Tab-separated table of C-alpha atoms in Angstrom:
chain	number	residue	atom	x	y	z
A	286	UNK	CA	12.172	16.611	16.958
A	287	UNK	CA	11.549	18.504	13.489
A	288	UNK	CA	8.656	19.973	12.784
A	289	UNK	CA	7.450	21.895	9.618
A	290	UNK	CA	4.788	24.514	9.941
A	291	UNK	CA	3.065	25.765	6.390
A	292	UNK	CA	0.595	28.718	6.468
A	293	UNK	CA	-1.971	29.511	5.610
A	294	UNK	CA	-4.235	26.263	5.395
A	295	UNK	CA	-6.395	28.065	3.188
A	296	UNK	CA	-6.754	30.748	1.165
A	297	UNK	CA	-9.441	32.138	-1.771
A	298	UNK	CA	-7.705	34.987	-4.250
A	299	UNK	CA	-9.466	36.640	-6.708
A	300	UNK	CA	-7.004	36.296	-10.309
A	301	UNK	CA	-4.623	38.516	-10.601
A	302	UNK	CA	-4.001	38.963	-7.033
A	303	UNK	CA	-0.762	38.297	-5.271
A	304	UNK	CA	0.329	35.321	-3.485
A	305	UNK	CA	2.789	34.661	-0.691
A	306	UNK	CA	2.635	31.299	1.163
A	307	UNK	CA	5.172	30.419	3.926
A	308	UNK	CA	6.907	27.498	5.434
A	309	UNK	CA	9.469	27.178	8.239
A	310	UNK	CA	11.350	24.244	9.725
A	311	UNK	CA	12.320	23.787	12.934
A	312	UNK	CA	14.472	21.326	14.756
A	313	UNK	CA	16.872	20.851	12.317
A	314	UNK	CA	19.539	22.728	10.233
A	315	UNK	CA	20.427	23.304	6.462
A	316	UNK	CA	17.604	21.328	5.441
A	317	UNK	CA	16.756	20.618	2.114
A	318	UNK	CA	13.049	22.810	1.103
A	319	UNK	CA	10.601	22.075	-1.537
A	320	UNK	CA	7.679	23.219	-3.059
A	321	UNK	CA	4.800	21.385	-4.794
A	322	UNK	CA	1.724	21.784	-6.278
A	323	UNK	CA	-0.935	19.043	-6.169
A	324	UNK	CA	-3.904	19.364	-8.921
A	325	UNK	CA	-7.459	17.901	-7.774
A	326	UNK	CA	-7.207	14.223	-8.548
A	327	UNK	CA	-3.830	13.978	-9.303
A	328	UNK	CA	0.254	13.448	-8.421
A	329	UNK	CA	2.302	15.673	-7.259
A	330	UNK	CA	4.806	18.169	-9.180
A	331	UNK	CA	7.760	19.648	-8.098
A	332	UNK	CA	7.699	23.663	-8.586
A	333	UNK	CA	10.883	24.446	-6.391
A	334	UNK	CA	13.350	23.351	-4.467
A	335	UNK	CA	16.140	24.857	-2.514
A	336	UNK	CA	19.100	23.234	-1.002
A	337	UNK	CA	20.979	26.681	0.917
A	338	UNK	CA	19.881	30.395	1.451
A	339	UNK	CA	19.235	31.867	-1.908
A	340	UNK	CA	20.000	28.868	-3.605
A	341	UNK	CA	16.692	28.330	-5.355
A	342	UNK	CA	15.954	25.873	-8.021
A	343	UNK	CA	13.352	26.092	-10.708
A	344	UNK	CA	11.363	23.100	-12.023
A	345	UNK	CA	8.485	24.332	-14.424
A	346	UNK	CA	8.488	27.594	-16.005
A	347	UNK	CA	5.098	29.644	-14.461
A	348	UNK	CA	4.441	33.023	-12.886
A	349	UNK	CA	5.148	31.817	-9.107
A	350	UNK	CA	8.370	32.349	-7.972
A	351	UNK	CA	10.164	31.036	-4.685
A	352	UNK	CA	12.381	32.857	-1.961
A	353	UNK	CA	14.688	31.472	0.974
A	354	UNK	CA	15.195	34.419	2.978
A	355	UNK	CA	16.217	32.113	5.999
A	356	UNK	CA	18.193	28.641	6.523
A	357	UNK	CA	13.917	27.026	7.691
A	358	UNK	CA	11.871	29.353	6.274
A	359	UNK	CA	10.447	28.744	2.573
A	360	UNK	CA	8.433	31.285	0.724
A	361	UNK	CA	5.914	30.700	-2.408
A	362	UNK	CA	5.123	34.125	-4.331
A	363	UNK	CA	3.270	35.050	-7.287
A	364	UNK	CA	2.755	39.187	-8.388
A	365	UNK	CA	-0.451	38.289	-10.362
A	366	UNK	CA	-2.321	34.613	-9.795
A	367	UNK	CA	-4.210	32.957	-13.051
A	368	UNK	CA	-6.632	30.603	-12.536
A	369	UNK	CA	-5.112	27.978	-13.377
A	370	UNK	CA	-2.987	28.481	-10.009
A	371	UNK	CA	-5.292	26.694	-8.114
A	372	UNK	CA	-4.456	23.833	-6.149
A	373	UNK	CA	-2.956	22.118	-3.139
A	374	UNK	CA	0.344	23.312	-2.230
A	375	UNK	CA	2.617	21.679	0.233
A	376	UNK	CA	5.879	22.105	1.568
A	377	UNK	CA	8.441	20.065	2.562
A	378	UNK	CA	11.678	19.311	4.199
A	379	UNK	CA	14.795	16.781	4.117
A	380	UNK	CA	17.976	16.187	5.966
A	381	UNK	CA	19.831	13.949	3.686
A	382	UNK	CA	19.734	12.750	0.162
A	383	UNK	CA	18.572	9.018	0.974
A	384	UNK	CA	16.045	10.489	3.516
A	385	UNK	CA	12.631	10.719	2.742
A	386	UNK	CA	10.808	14.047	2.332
A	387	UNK	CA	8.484	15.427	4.877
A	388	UNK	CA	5.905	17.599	4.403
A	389	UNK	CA	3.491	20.263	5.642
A	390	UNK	CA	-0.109	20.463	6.076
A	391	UNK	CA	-0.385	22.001	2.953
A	392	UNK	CA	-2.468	25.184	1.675
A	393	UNK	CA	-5.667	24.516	-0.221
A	394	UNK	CA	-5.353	27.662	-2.778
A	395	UNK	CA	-8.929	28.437	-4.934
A	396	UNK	CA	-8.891	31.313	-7.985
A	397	UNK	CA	-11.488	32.861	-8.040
B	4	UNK	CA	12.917	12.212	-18.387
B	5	UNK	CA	12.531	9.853	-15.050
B	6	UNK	CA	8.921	8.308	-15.132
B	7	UNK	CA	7.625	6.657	-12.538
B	8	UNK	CA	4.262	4.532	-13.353
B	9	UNK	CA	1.664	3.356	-10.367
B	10	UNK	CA	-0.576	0.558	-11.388
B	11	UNK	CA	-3.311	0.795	-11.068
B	12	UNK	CA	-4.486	3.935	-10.024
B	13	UNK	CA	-7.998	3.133	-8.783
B	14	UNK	CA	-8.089	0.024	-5.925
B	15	UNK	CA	-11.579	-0.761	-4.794
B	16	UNK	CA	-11.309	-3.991	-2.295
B	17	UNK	CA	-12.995	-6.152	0.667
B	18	UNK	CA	-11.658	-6.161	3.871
B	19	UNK	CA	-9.583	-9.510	4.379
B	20	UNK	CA	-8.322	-9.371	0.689
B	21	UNK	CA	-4.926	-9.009	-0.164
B	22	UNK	CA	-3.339	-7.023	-2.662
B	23	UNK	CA	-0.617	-5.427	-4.759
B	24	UNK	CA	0.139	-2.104	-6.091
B	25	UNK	CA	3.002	-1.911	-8.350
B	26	UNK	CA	5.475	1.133	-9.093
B	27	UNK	CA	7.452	0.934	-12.179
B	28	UNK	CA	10.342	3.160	-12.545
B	29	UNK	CA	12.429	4.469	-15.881
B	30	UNK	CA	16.209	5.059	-14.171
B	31	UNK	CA	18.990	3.030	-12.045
B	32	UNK	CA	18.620	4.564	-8.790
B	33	UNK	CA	18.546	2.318	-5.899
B	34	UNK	CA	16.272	4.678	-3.576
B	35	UNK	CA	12.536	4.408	-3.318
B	36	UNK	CA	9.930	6.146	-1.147
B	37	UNK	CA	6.495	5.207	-0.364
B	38	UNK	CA	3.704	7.654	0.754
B	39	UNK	CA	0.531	7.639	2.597
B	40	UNK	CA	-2.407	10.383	1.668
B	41	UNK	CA	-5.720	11.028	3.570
B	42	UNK	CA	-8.519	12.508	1.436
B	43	UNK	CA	-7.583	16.737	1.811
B	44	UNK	CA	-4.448	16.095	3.516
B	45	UNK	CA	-1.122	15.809	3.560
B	46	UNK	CA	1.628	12.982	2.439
B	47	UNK	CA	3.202	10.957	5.314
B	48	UNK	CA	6.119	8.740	4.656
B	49	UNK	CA	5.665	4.830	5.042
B	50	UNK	CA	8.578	3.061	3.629
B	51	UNK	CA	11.972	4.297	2.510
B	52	UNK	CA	13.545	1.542	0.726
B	53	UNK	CA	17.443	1.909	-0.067
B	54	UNK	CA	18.827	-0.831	-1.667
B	55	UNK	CA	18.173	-3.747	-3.886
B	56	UNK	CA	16.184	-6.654	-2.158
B	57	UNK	CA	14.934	-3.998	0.329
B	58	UNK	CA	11.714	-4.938	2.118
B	59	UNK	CA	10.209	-3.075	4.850
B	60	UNK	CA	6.924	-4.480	6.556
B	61	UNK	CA	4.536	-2.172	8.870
B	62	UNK	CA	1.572	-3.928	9.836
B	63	UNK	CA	-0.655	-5.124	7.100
B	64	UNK	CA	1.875	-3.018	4.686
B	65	UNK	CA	5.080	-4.117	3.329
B	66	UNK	CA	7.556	-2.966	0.858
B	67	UNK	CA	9.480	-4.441	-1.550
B	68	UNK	CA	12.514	-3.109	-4.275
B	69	UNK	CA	14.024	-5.124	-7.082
B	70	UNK	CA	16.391	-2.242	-8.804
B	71	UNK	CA	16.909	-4.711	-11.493
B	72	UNK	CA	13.315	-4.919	-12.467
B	73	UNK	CA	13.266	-0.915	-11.349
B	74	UNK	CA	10.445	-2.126	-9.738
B	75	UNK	CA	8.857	-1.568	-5.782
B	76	UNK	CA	5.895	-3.172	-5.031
B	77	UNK	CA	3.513	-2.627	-1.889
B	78	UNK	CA	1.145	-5.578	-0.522
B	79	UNK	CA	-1.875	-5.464	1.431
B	80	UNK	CA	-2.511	-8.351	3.488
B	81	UNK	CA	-5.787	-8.957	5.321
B	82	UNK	CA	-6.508	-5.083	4.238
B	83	UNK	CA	-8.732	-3.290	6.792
B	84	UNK	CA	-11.263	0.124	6.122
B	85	UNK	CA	-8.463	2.120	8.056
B	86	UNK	CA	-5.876	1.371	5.031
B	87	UNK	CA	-8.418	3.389	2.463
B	88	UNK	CA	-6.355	6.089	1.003
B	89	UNK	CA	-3.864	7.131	-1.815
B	90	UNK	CA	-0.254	5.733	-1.848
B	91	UNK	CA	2.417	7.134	-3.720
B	92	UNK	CA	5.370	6.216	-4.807
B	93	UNK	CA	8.632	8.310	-5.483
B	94	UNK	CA	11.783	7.486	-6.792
B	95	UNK	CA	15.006	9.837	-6.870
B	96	UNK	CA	16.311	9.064	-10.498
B	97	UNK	CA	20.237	9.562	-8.641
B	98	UNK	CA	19.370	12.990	-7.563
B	99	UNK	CA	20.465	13.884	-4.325
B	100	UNK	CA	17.693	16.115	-3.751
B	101	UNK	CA	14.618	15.536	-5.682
B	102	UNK	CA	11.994	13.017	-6.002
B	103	UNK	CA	9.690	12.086	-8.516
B	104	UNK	CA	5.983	10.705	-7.622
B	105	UNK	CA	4.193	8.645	-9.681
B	106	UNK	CA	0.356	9.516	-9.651
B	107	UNK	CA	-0.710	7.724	-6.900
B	108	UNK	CA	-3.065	4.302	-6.140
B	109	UNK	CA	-6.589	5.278	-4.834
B	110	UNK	CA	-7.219	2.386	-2.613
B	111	UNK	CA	-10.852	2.362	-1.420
B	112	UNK	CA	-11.560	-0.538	1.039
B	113	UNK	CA	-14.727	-1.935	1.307
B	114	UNK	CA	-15.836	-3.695	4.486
């Protein structure tokens, strides 16, 4: 069965800082990766999403940036972290296009 | 710009009641996802509905799609404490790849 494994759960930065978050898939190949962000009290937004190795797609302009290194693994980066980077991240994973979307435990990210 | 519109966004009900939560949606797509959220954790998937007419039904849940109406609905029957949480919905707008969540129903139920 596929998993998806997201690291770490949480994390306090001071701003400024630099951020790397990671997610990897296993049990399944060529899988669709995403990135969102999820504000206290509110939806979700789409901040990347990736559909092949260094195929990387950009949803909102911001100072985080996102690698695919590997086929599963998913990487979340920022060189300097505002304050207004804070947040609930979470990663996730699909097979196919009418398939739904599963996601990761999530990292609980405070600015401090 | 897809939209996708939750009403409403704040549940409070008894145990036993039955309810609806509605998801509008702004494009033609015929694929819509429904999502389950604990308080400080992650989304699990309840429904995936992928077609016009589509209903899916898991326990006191089901789900419905009119694609006409662009417009899923989720009812609570006989709701229990267990079902407090937030439920999203999420609609595709023809991508093949991304999804598009509306902001979520907080349903809080009260025994």
């Amino acid at each position: 069965s596929q998993t998806i494994h997201q690291w770490p759960a949480t994390l306090v930065q001071p701003v400024g800082s630099p951020l790397s978050l990671e997610c990897t898939v296993e049990g399944t190949s060529n899988p669709n990766l995403y990135w969102y962000r999820q504000a206290a009290g509110r939806g979700l937004q789409l901040l990347f999403y990736s559909i092949g190795i260094d195929q990387i797609s950009s949803e909102v302009p911001q100072n985080l940036s996102a690698s695919r290194p590997q086929d599963r693994q998913f990487i979340l980066s920022s060189k300097k972290l505002l304050l207004s980077d804070s947040g609930f991240y979470l990663c996730a994973w699909s097979a196919y296009s009418n398939q739904p979307q599963h996601f990761g435990d999530g990292t609980r990210l405070s600015i401090l | 710009e897809l939209k996708v519109e939750q009403n409403p966004l704040f549940l409070s009900m008894q145990e036993g009641k039955n309810y609806t939560i509605y998801c509008n949606y702004s494009t033609t797509s015929d694929r819509l996802y429904w999502y389950r959220q604990d308080p400080g954790k992650s989304l699990e998937s309840l429904f995936v509905l992928l077609s016009n007419g589509a209903v899916k039904q898991e326990g006191r849940l089901m789900a419905s799609l009119d694609t006409k109406a662009r417009l899923s609905t989720l009812h609570i029957t006989a709701a229990v404490h267990d079902l407090s949480a937030t439920y999203f919905c999420a609609e595709s707008g023809g991508s093949n790849y991304k999804l598009t969540f509306g902001k979520g129903t907080l349903l809080t139920v009260n025994p």
